[in-house]
Coordinates of C-alpha atoms in Angstrom, one line a residue:
M1 CA 0.0 0.0 0.0
K2 CA 2.8 2.4 0.9
K3 CA 4.7 1.8 -2.3
R4 CA 1.5 2.3 -4.3
F5 CA 0.9 5.8 -2.8
I6 CA 4.4 6.8 -3.3
L7 CA 4.1 5.9 -7.0
F8 CA 1.0 8.2 -7.4
A9 CA 2.7 11.0 -5.5
F10 CA 5.8 10.7 -7.6
C11 CA 3.9 10.8 -10.8
A12 CA 1.9 13.8 -9.7
V13 CA 5.1 15.7 -8.9
A14 CA 6.6 14.8 -12.3
F15 CA 3.6 15.9 -14.3
S16 CA 2.1 18.8 -12.1
A17 CA 4.8 21.4 -12.9
G18 CA 2.8 22.7 -15.8
A19 CA -0.6 21.6 -14.5
Q20 CA -2.1 25.0 -14.3
Q21 CA -0.9 26.3 -17.6
K22 CA -4.2 25.0 -18.9
T23 CA -7.6 25.4 -17.5
Y24 CA -9.3 22.3 -16.1
L25 CA -11.6 22.1 -19.1
E26 CA -8.7 22.4 -21.5
M27 CA -7.0 19.6 -19.6
L28 CA -10.1 17.4 -19.8
A29 CA -10.0 17.7 -23.5
N30 CA -6.4 16.3 -23.6
Q31 CA -6.1 14.2 -20.4
P32 CA -2.5 13.8 -19.1
K33 CA -0.9 10.4 -19.1
W34 CA -1.0 10.4 -15.3
V35 CA -4.7 10.0 -15.4
D36 CA -4.6 6.8 -17.3
S37 CA -1.7 5.4 -15.4
V38 CA -3.6 5.9 -12.1
F39 CA -6.9 4.7 -13.6
R40 CA -5.5 1.4 -14.8
K41 CA -4.3 0.6 -11.3
L42 CA -7.7 0.9 -9.8
N43 CA -10.2 -2.0 -9.7
R44 CA -13.9 -1.5 -10.3
R45 CA -14.7 -1.0 -6.6
E46 CA -11.8 1.5 -6.3
R47 CA -12.9 3.4 -9.3
I48 CA -16.5 3.8 -8.1
A49 CA -15.2 4.8 -4.7
Q50 CA -13.5 7.9 -6.4
M51 CA -17.0 9.2 -7.0
F52 CA -17.9 9.5 -3.3
F53 CA -16.8 12.3 -1.0
V54 CA -17.2 11.9 2.7
R55 CA -18.3 14.4 5.4
A56 CA -15.7 15.5 8.0
H57 CA -15.8 17.9 11.0
T58 CA -13.0 18.9 13.4
N59 CA -15.3 20.3 16.1
L60 CA -16.8 16.9 17.1
G61 CA -13.8 15.5 18.9
Q62 CA -10.9 13.1 18.0
K63 CA -13.1 10.0 18.0
Y64 CA -15.2 11.4 15.1
I65 CA -12.1 12.6 13.3
D66 CA -10.7 9.1 13.5
S67 CA -13.9 7.5 12.4
V68 CA -13.8 9.5 9.2
G69 CA -10.2 8.3 8.7
Q70 CA -11.3 4.7 9.1
V71 CA -13.9 5.1 6.3
I72 CA -11.3 6.7 4.0
K73 CA -8.7 4.0 4.7
K74 CA -11.2 1.1 4.2
E75 CA -13.1 2.5 1.1
Q76 CA -10.4 4.6 -0.5
L77 CA -12.9 7.4 -1.4
G78 CA -12.3 10.2 -3.9
G79 CA -12.6 13.1 -1.6
V80 CA -13.5 14.7 1.8
I81 CA -15.7 17.7 2.5
F82 CA -15.0 19.6 5.7
F83 CA -17.7 21.3 7.7
Q84 CA -17.4 23.1 11.1
G85 CA -14.2 23.2 12.9
G86 CA -10.9 25.1 13.1
P87 CA -8.2 25.6 10.5
V88 CA -5.3 24.0 12.4
R89 CA -7.4 21.0 13.4
Q90 CA -8.5 20.7 9.8
A91 CA -5.0 20.9 8.5
I92 CA -3.9 18.2 10.9
A93 CA -6.8 15.9 10.0
T94 CA -6.2 16.5 6.2
N95 CA -2.6 15.5 6.6
A96 CA -3.7 12.3 8.4
Y97 CA -6.4 11.5 5.8
Q98 CA -4.1 12.0 2.8
K99 CA -1.6 9.5 4.4
L100 CA -4.5 6.9 4.5
S101 CA -5.5 7.4 0.9
R102 CA -3.6 5.6 -1.9
V103 CA -4.9 8.2 -4.5
P104 CA -4.7 11.6 -3.0
L105 CA -8.0 13.1 -1.9
I106 CA -9.8 16.1 -3.2
V107 CA -10.3 18.3 -0.1
A108 CA -13.3 20.7 -0.2
N109 CA -15.7 22.7 1.7
D110 CA -18.5 25.1 0.8
G111 CA -17.1 28.6 1.4
E112 CA -19.6 30.9 -0.3
W113 CA -18.2 33.7 1.8
G114 CA -14.7 32.1 2.3
L115 CA -13.3 29.9 5.0
G116 CA -15.3 31.7 7.6
M117 CA -18.5 30.0 6.4
R118 CA -17.3 26.8 8.2
L119 CA -14.1 27.5 10.1
D120 CA -13.5 29.6 13.3
S121 CA -10.5 31.9 13.4
T122 CA -10.7 32.6 9.7
I123 CA -11.9 35.5 7.4
S124 CA -15.6 35.8 6.4
Y125 CA -16.2 37.9 3.3
P126 CA -19.6 39.6 2.8
Y127 CA -22.5 37.5 1.9
Q128 CA -23.4 37.3 -1.8
M129 CA -26.5 39.4 -1.4
T130 CA -24.3 42.2 -0.1
L131 CA -21.8 41.6 -3.0
G132 CA -24.8 41.9 -5.5
A133 CA -25.0 45.5 -4.6
I134 CA -21.4 46.2 -5.8
Q135 CA -21.0 47.9 -9.2
N136 CA -17.3 47.1 -9.6
K137 CA -17.1 43.4 -10.2
D138 CA -13.2 43.5 -10.3
L139 CA -13.6 43.5 -6.5
L140 CA -15.3 40.2 -6.6
Y141 CA -12.6 38.8 -8.9
R142 CA -10.0 39.9 -6.3
M143 CA -12.0 38.2 -3.6
G144 CA -12.0 35.0 -5.6
L145 CA -8.1 35.2 -5.8
E146 CA -7.9 35.7 -2.0
V147 CA -10.3 32.8 -1.3
A148 CA -8.2 30.6 -3.5
K149 CA -5.0 31.5 -1.6
D150 CA -6.7 30.5 1.7
Y151 CA -8.0 27.2 0.3
K152 CA -4.6 26.2 -1.1
R153 CA -2.8 27.2 2.1
L154 CA -5.2 24.9 4.0
G155 CA -4.6 22.0 1.6
M156 CA -8.0 22.3 -0.1
Q157 CA -8.5 22.1 -3.9
M158 CA -12.3 22.6 -4.3
N159 CA -14.8 25.2 -3.2
L160 CA -18.4 24.2 -3.4
A161 CA -19.3 27.7 -4.4
P162 CA -20.3 30.2 -5.7
D163 CA -24.1 30.3 -5.6
A164 CA -25.5 31.0 -9.0
D165 CA -29.1 31.0 -8.0
I166 CA -31.4 33.9 -8.8
N167 CA -33.3 34.7 -5.6
N168 CA -36.6 35.8 -7.2
N169 CA -38.6 34.6 -4.2
P170 CA -38.2 37.0 -1.2
K171 CA -39.5 34.2 1.1
N172 CA -36.9 31.7 0.0
P173 CA -35.7 30.0 3.3
V174 CA -32.6 28.3 1.9
I175 CA -31.0 30.7 -0.7
N176 CA -32.0 34.3 0.0
Y177 CA -28.9 36.2 1.2
R178 CA -26.7 33.5 -0.4
S179 CA -27.7 34.8 -3.9
F180 CA -26.3 37.8 -5.7
G181 CA -29.9 38.9 -6.2
E182 CA -33.0 38.8 -8.3
N183 CA -31.7 40.0 -11.7
K184 CA -30.3 37.2 -13.9
F185 CA -27.8 39.4 -15.6
N186 CA -26.4 40.8 -12.3
V187 CA -26.3 37.3 -10.8
A188 CA -24.4 35.9 -13.9
S189 CA -21.9 38.8 -13.9
K190 CA -21.1 38.7 -10.2
T191 CA -21.0 34.9 -10.0
G192 CA -18.7 34.9 -13.0
A193 CA -16.2 37.4 -11.5
Y194 CA -16.0 35.4 -8.1
M195 CA -15.7 32.1 -10.0
K196 CA -13.0 33.3 -12.3
G197 CA -10.9 34.7 -9.5
M198 CA -11.0 31.3 -7.7
Q199 CA -10.3 29.3 -10.8
E200 CA -7.4 31.5 -11.9
G201 CA -6.1 31.3 -8.4
G202 CA -5.9 27.4 -8.9
L203 CA -9.1 26.3 -7.2
L204 CA -11.9 24.1 -8.6
T205 CA -15.3 25.7 -8.3
T206 CA -18.9 24.5 -8.2
L207 CA -21.8 26.6 -9.4
K208 CA -25.0 25.8 -7.5
H209 CA -27.8 24.7 -7.4
F210 CA -28.7 23.7 -11.0
P211 CA -31.1 24.3 -12.6
G212 CA -31.9 27.1 -10.0
H213 CA -33.0 27.1 -6.4
G214 CA -34.0 30.7 -6.1
D215 CA -37.8 30.5 -6.4
T216 CA -38.6 27.9 -3.8
D217 CA -40.2 28.3 -0.4
V218 CA -39.1 24.9 0.8
D219 CA -35.7 24.1 2.2
S220 CA -34.4 20.9 0.5
H221 CA -32.4 20.0 3.7
Y222 CA -35.8 19.1 5.2
D223 CA -38.2 18.2 2.3
L224 CA -38.4 18.0 -1.5
P225 CA -39.2 21.4 -3.1
Q226 CA -41.3 21.4 -6.3
L227 CA -40.8 23.8 -9.1
T228 CA -44.0 24.1 -11.2
F229 CA -42.7 26.5 -13.8
S230 CA -42.6 25.7 -17.5
A231 CA -39.5 24.5 -19.2
A232 CA -39.3 27.8 -21.2
R233 CA -39.4 29.9 -18.0
L234 CA -36.7 27.8 -16.4
D235 CA -34.5 27.9 -19.5
S236 CA -34.8 31.7 -19.9
L237 CA -34.5 32.7 -16.2
E238 CA -33.3 30.1 -13.7
M239 CA -30.8 28.5 -16.0
Y240 CA -29.4 31.7 -17.4
P241 CA -26.4 32.2 -15.1
F242 CA -25.5 28.5 -15.5
K243 CA -25.7 28.7 -19.3
Q244 CA -23.7 31.9 -19.4
L245 CA -20.9 30.6 -17.0
I246 CA -20.6 27.3 -18.8
K247 CA -19.5 29.4 -21.8
E248 CA -17.1 31.2 -19.5
G249 CA -15.3 28.1 -18.4
A250 CA -17.1 26.9 -15.2
S251 CA -15.2 23.8 -13.8
G252 CA -18.0 22.3 -11.8
I253 CA -21.8 22.5 -11.3
M254 CA -23.8 21.2 -8.3
I255 CA -27.3 19.7 -8.9
A256 CA -30.2 20.8 -6.6
H257 CA -32.7 18.4 -4.9
M258 CA -35.9 19.7 -6.5
N259 CA -38.9 18.0 -8.2
I260 CA -39.4 19.7 -11.6
P261 CA -42.4 18.1 -13.5
S262 CA -41.9 20.3 -16.6
L263 CA -38.4 18.7 -17.1
D264 CA -39.0 15.2 -15.7
T265 CA -42.5 13.8 -15.0
T266 CA -41.3 11.1 -12.7
K267 CA -43.3 11.5 -9.4
N268 CA -41.3 12.8 -6.4
L269 CA -38.0 12.5 -8.3
P270 CA -35.4 15.0 -7.3
S271 CA -33.5 16.8 -10.0
T272 CA -30.3 15.2 -8.7
L273 CA -31.6 11.8 -9.7
S274 CA -33.0 12.8 -13.0
K275 CA -31.2 11.6 -16.2
P276 CA -33.3 13.9 -18.4
I277 CA -32.1 16.9 -16.3
V278 CA -28.5 16.0 -15.4
T279 CA -27.5 14.3 -18.6
G280 CA -30.2 15.4 -21.1
I281 CA -30.1 19.1 -20.3
L282 CA -26.9 19.9 -18.5
K283 CA -24.5 17.6 -20.4
E284 CA -26.1 17.2 -23.8
K285 CA -28.2 20.4 -24.4
L286 CA -26.0 22.9 -22.6
G287 CA -22.8 21.0 -23.4
F288 CA -21.3 21.1 -19.9
K289 CA -18.0 19.1 -19.8
G290 CA -16.9 19.8 -16.3
L291 CA -17.5 18.0 -13.0
I292 CA -21.1 17.4 -12.0
I293 CA -21.6 17.2 -8.3
S294 CA -24.7 16.2 -6.4
D295 CA -26.0 18.3 -3.5
A296 CA -25.6 16.4 -0.2
M297 CA -27.0 13.0 -0.5
D298 CA -28.1 12.8 3.2
M299 CA -30.6 15.7 2.7
K300 CA -34.3 14.9 3.2
G301 CA -35.0 16.4 -0.3
V302 CA -33.3 13.4 -1.9
V303 CA -33.6 10.5 0.6
K304 CA -37.3 11.1 1.6
Y305 CA -38.6 9.0 -1.4
F306 CA -35.4 7.1 -2.3
K307 CA -34.1 5.0 0.6
E308 CA -31.5 2.3 1.3
G309 CA -29.0 3.5 -1.2
E310 CA -31.4 3.8 -4.1
A311 CA -30.8 7.6 -4.2
D312 CA -27.0 7.1 -4.7
L313 CA -27.6 4.5 -7.5
R314 CA -30.0 6.8 -9.3
G315 CA -27.6 9.7 -8.9
I316 CA -24.9 7.8 -10.7
I317 CA -27.4 6.7 -13.4
A318 CA -28.6 10.3 -13.8
G319 CA -25.0 11.4 -14.7
N320 CA -23.4 12.9 -11.6
D321 CA -19.6 12.5 -11.4
I322 CA -19.4 13.0 -7.7
L323 CA -21.9 12.1 -4.9
E324 CA -21.3 14.1 -1.7
L325 CA -22.2 12.9 1.8
S326 CA -23.8 9.5 1.0
E327 CA -25.7 8.0 3.9
N328 CA -23.5 4.9 3.3
S329 CA -20.9 4.9 0.6
E330 CA -19.9 1.3 1.0
R331 CA -23.5 0.2 0.5
A332 CA -23.8 2.5 -2.5
N333 CA -20.7 1.1 -4.1
K334 CA -22.1 -2.5 -3.8
L335 CA -25.4 -1.4 -5.3
I336 CA -23.7 0.3 -8.3
R337 CA -21.5 -2.7 -9.0
K338 CA -24.6 -4.9 -9.0
A339 CA -26.4 -2.5 -11.3
I340 CA -23.4 -2.6 -13.7
R341 CA -23.7 -6.5 -13.8
Q342 CA -27.4 -6.1 -14.4
G343 CA -27.0 -3.6 -17.2
R344 CA -28.6 -0.7 -15.3
V345 CA -25.4 1.3 -15.3
D346 CA -23.0 1.7 -18.2
I347 CA -19.4 1.1 -17.1
N348 CA -18.2 3.5 -19.7
T349 CA -20.1 6.3 -17.9
I350 CA -18.4 5.4 -14.6
N351 CA -15.0 5.3 -16.3
E352 CA -15.6 8.7 -17.8
S353 CA -16.6 10.2 -14.4
V354 CA -13.5 8.7 -12.7
K355 CA -11.2 10.1 -15.3
K356 CA -12.7 13.5 -14.9
I357 CA -12.1 13.3 -11.1
L358 CA -8.5 12.2 -11.7
T359 CA -7.9 15.0 -14.1
A360 CA -9.2 17.4 -11.5
K361 CA -6.8 16.0 -9.0
Y362 CA -3.9 16.4 -11.5
W363 CA -5.0 20.0 -12.5
A364 CA -5.1 21.0 -8.8
G365 CA -1.5 19.9 -8.5
F366 CA -1.9 18.9 -4.9
A367 CA 0.1 15.7 -4.8
N368 CA 3.4 17.7 -4.6
R369 CA 2.2 19.4 -1.4
D370 CA 0.5 16.5 0.3
T371 CA 1.6 17.7 3.7
I372 CA 0.2 21.0 5.0
A373 CA 2.7 23.0 7.0
I374 CA 1.2 23.8 10.4
P375 CA 3.6 26.6 11.5
G376 CA 2.4 30.0 10.2
L377 CA -0.9 28.6 9.1
S378 CA -3.1 31.1 11.0
A379 CA -1.2 34.0 9.8
G380 CA -1.2 32.6 6.2
I381 CA -4.9 32.6 6.1
N382 CA -5.6 35.8 7.9
R383 CA -3.7 38.3 5.7
N384 CA -3.9 42.0 6.1
T385 CA -4.6 42.3 2.4
S386 CA -7.7 40.1 2.8
N387 CA -9.0 42.1 5.7
A388 CA -8.5 45.3 3.7
L389 CA -10.4 43.8 0.8
V390 CA -13.3 43.0 3.1
Q391 CA -13.7 46.6 4.0
Q392 CA -13.4 47.6 0.4
L393 CA -16.2 45.3 -0.5
A394 CA -18.3 46.7 2.3
N395 CA -17.6 50.3 1.2
A396 CA -18.6 49.4 -2.4
S397 CA -21.8 47.7 -1.4
V398 CA -23.4 50.1 1.1
T399 CA -26.5 51.6 -0.6
L400 CA -28.2 55.0 0.0
L401 CA -31.9 54.9 -0.7
R402 CA -33.1 58.2 0.8
G403 CA -31.7 61.5 2.1
K404 CA -28.7 62.3 0.0
E405 CA -29.0 66.1 0.4
Y406 CA -30.3 65.8 4.0
I407 CA -27.3 63.8 5.1
K408 CA -25.0 66.3 3.3
N409 CA -26.5 69.0 5.5
L410 CA -26.2 67.4 8.9
I411 CA -24.2 69.5 11.2
P412 CA -21.4 68.0 13.2
I413 CA -21.6 70.3 16.3
R414 CA -25.4 70.0 16.8
R415 CA -26.8 67.8 19.6
T416 CA -27.1 64.4 18.1
A417 CA -28.8 61.2 19.4
I418 CA -27.1 58.1 18.1
I419 CA -29.5 55.1 18.7
S420 CA -28.7 51.4 18.1
I421 CA -31.9 49.2 18.0
G422 CA -32.0 45.4 18.2
V423 CA -28.7 45.0 20.3
P424 CA -27.9 44.9 24.0
G425 CA -25.0 47.3 24.0
V426 CA -23.2 50.1 22.3
T427 CA -22.2 49.3 18.7
R428 CA -19.3 50.0 16.3
F429 CA -21.8 52.0 14.3
Q430 CA -22.4 54.4 17.2
K431 CA -18.7 54.8 17.9
E432 CA -17.9 55.5 14.2
I433 CA -20.8 58.1 13.9
S434 CA -19.6 59.9 17.0
K435 CA -16.3 60.7 15.3
G436 CA -18.3 63.0 13.0
Y437 CA -20.8 64.3 15.4
Y438 CA -19.0 65.7 18.4
N439 CA -22.0 66.6 20.6
S440 CA -23.6 63.2 20.6
V441 CA -25.2 60.8 23.1
Y442 CA -25.6 57.0 22.7
Y443 CA -28.8 55.2 23.3
V444 CA -29.4 51.4 23.0
L445 CA -32.7 49.6 22.6
D446 CA -32.8 45.8 22.8
K447 CA -35.0 43.9 20.3
D448 CA -37.4 42.9 23.2
A449 CA -37.4 46.3 24.9
S450 CA -40.4 47.0 27.2
S451 CA -42.8 49.9 26.6
T452 CA -41.3 51.7 29.5
Q453 CA -37.8 51.5 28.1
I454 CA -39.1 52.7 24.7
S455 CA -41.0 55.7 26.0
N456 CA -38.0 56.8 28.2
I457 CA -35.7 56.9 25.1
A458 CA -38.4 58.5 23.0
R459 CA -38.9 61.3 25.5
E460 CA -35.2 62.0 25.8
V461 CA -34.3 62.0 22.1
A462 CA -37.2 64.4 21.3
A463 CA -34.9 67.1 22.7
F464 CA -32.1 66.4 20.2
D465 CA -31.5 68.5 17.0
Q466 CA -30.4 65.3 15.0
I467 CA -31.2 61.6 15.4
I468 CA -29.2 58.9 13.7
V469 CA -30.5 55.3 14.1
G470 CA -28.9 51.9 13.4
I471 CA -31.2 48.9 13.1
H472 CA -29.3 45.8 13.8
D473 CA -30.2 42.1 13.1
S474 CA -28.7 40.2 16.1
R475 CA -28.9 36.8 14.5
S476 CA -25.9 34.9 13.2
R477 CA -27.2 35.0 9.5
P478 CA -29.2 37.8 7.8
A479 CA -32.5 36.1 7.3
N480 CA -36.0 37.6 6.9
N481 CA -38.3 38.6 9.8
I482 CA -35.9 40.6 11.9
P483 CA -36.6 39.8 15.5
L484 CA -37.9 43.2 16.8
N485 CA -41.0 43.3 19.0
A486 CA -44.1 45.3 18.0
G487 CA -43.2 48.1 20.4
V488 CA -39.7 48.5 18.9
K489 CA -41.1 48.5 15.3
N490 CA -43.7 51.2 16.3
F491 CA -40.8 53.3 17.8
I492 CA -38.9 53.0 14.5
K493 CA -42.1 54.1 12.6
D494 CA -42.5 57.1 14.9
L495 CA -38.8 58.1 14.4
S496 CA -39.3 57.8 10.7
A497 CA -41.8 60.7 10.8
K498 CA -39.2 62.9 12.6
N499 CA -35.8 64.2 11.5
A500 CA -34.1 60.9 11.7
V501 CA -31.5 59.1 9.5
F502 CA -31.5 55.3 9.5
A503 CA -29.0 52.6 8.7
L504 CA -30.3 49.1 8.3
F505 CA -27.8 46.3 9.2
A506 CA -30.0 43.4 8.1
N507 CA -31.2 41.5 5.0
P508 CA -32.8 44.2 2.8
Y509 CA -36.0 42.1 2.5
N510 CA -36.7 43.2 6.1
L511 CA -37.6 46.7 4.7
A512 CA -41.0 45.2 4.0
G513 CA -41.6 44.6 7.7
L514 CA -40.5 48.0 8.8
P515 CA -43.1 50.4 7.5
G516 CA -42.3 54.1 7.8
L517 CA -38.7 53.9 6.7
E518 CA -39.7 54.8 3.1
K519 CA -40.7 58.2 4.5
S520 CA -37.6 58.8 6.6
K521 CA -35.2 61.6 6.1
G522 CA -32.4 59.3 5.3
L523 CA -32.0 55.6 4.7
V524 CA -28.7 53.6 4.3
I525 CA -28.7 49.9 3.7
G526 CA -25.8 47.9 5.3
Y527 CA -27.1 44.4 4.4
Q528 CA -25.7 42.6 7.4
K529 CA -24.6 43.1 11.0
E530 CA -20.8 42.9 10.8
D531 CA -18.6 45.7 12.0
Y532 CA -17.2 46.4 8.6
M533 CA -20.7 47.2 7.3
Q534 CA -21.3 49.5 10.3
V535 CA -18.0 51.3 9.5
S536 CA -19.1 51.8 5.8
A537 CA -22.6 53.0 6.7
A538 CA -21.2 55.4 9.3
A539 CA -18.7 56.8 6.7
V540 CA -21.7 57.6 4.4
I541 CA -23.6 59.4 7.2
N542 CA -20.3 61.2 8.3
N543 CA -20.0 62.3 4.6
R544 CA -16.6 60.6 4.3
L545 CA -17.8 57.9 1.7
I546 CA -19.8 58.4 -1.4
P547 CA -22.2 55.4 -1.6
S548 CA -22.1 53.5 -4.9
G549 CA -24.2 50.3 -4.0
K550 CA -27.5 49.5 -5.8
L551 CA -30.2 47.2 -4.4
P552 CA -29.8 43.7 -5.7
V553 CA -33.4 42.8 -5.0
S554 CA -36.8 44.5 -5.1
I555 CA -38.8 45.1 -1.8
L556 CA -42.2 46.1 -3.1
P557 CA -44.0 48.4 -3.2
N558 CA -41.4 51.0 -2.2
Y559 CA -38.0 49.8 -3.5
K560 CA -36.9 48.1 -6.7
F561 CA -33.8 46.4 -8.0
G562 CA -31.1 48.9 -8.9
D563 CA -32.3 51.6 -6.5
G564 CA -29.4 53.7 -4.9
L565 CA -28.7 57.4 -4.9

């Protein structure tokens, strides 16, 4: 076993020197000799195992980490997908897992906003909804390059991102702020810039969730959503970003778990398991040549109606190259081999997928760096340039919807009340605002404030010349239905009728639940709660930053896509 691994590693070193002179798709068209040399050494079970990627965590203790290693050692799977944990722990686990694998593993996670989506002590870039407001897509390309540096330093070769869904349903519970917005052209442009940055930085990417998960009101983690739209509507709208980015060289696409009768009439069949969708549309009609990856195969949206490994088998028959997070990959491997013997699965299809995966491994060039250096790791993935880019992205996204002239005429020396609503303590926003308004007082109103607390603040701020208000979503992710009680919302409405300027640090869809803001003297959208957004919004109100962001979604009846002064 040891000699066999050394052979693969040596071959990879020998051939990987020029691996990234070509794109992954270019290399697929002329596969390197290394691919065939490795492929021929694998038996049928080992080839099929390359198509399965196992779940891993580093926040669940050493026993869990070791159990994943045992699966990798026994089954010799193609890859591992890391979820929650820490970067150093993940690097140590990755080194251990690579030693157990005869063919080096593709290591991945889904970092739509960078490593911070899953790992502590790492950088989180703004959410895609925030980025959708930016007008300079070069910033998103630069973000892609930075994310690629982080992944490569941590020994990862694939990011299960970006999200190419068009969020045209404001009530979407699973995509929403993960999307660049509701406009197909904006989504395609921004997704493409981020994708190209990562790919040109040497990272495999995965557009998701084909054919489009943006107009659903069911979370496929818990049930099977159904799209009832016509094939023509899906082709012209939902699929548009995918079609455009296939032309621009996308290396991978993830399939959604959705039932779509207009594309496949099979009852309760998720799109992941549909040959007419995966092979018929994506591969044949759209001509996609890259890696096709299923969404997680342990989600209720796929296993609700296809149990005991049948989902895995059908996923392979449908045309997926990689199945991520199978409930039982060993069982699935046996079912697939049986189906090959029965003629249900074409062995040539399996072989083609395995060679695509091996080509991806060669292109990524990771076998000549199979050991991640632990010293300096934290500094290596928390670069000053990355943090500076985060602030640049925030500055470019902040959106002014009302009060351009009013804000210009605010007077720094006048008595100014600076209120933060929805939080328990003084915020970065208040501290930044006070740098521009010298005669100011802070007020804080929690999301569940009592009527007495509200009336006390209302009485005091009535005596101030100027009122500046930050509305903060205290939740970890910027979802709809910001948790403010009725009394607090009424207080916001009352302030809107006075000389108050507001900054919303929340999902912009929450404007629909905060009536009165459309009549306020000033309204700045900060999109999310993080400090860097508070710094940007304060800079606008302090007249130190000219806002350039535009709304990436419509919030009817008062706001529409593209609004921004």
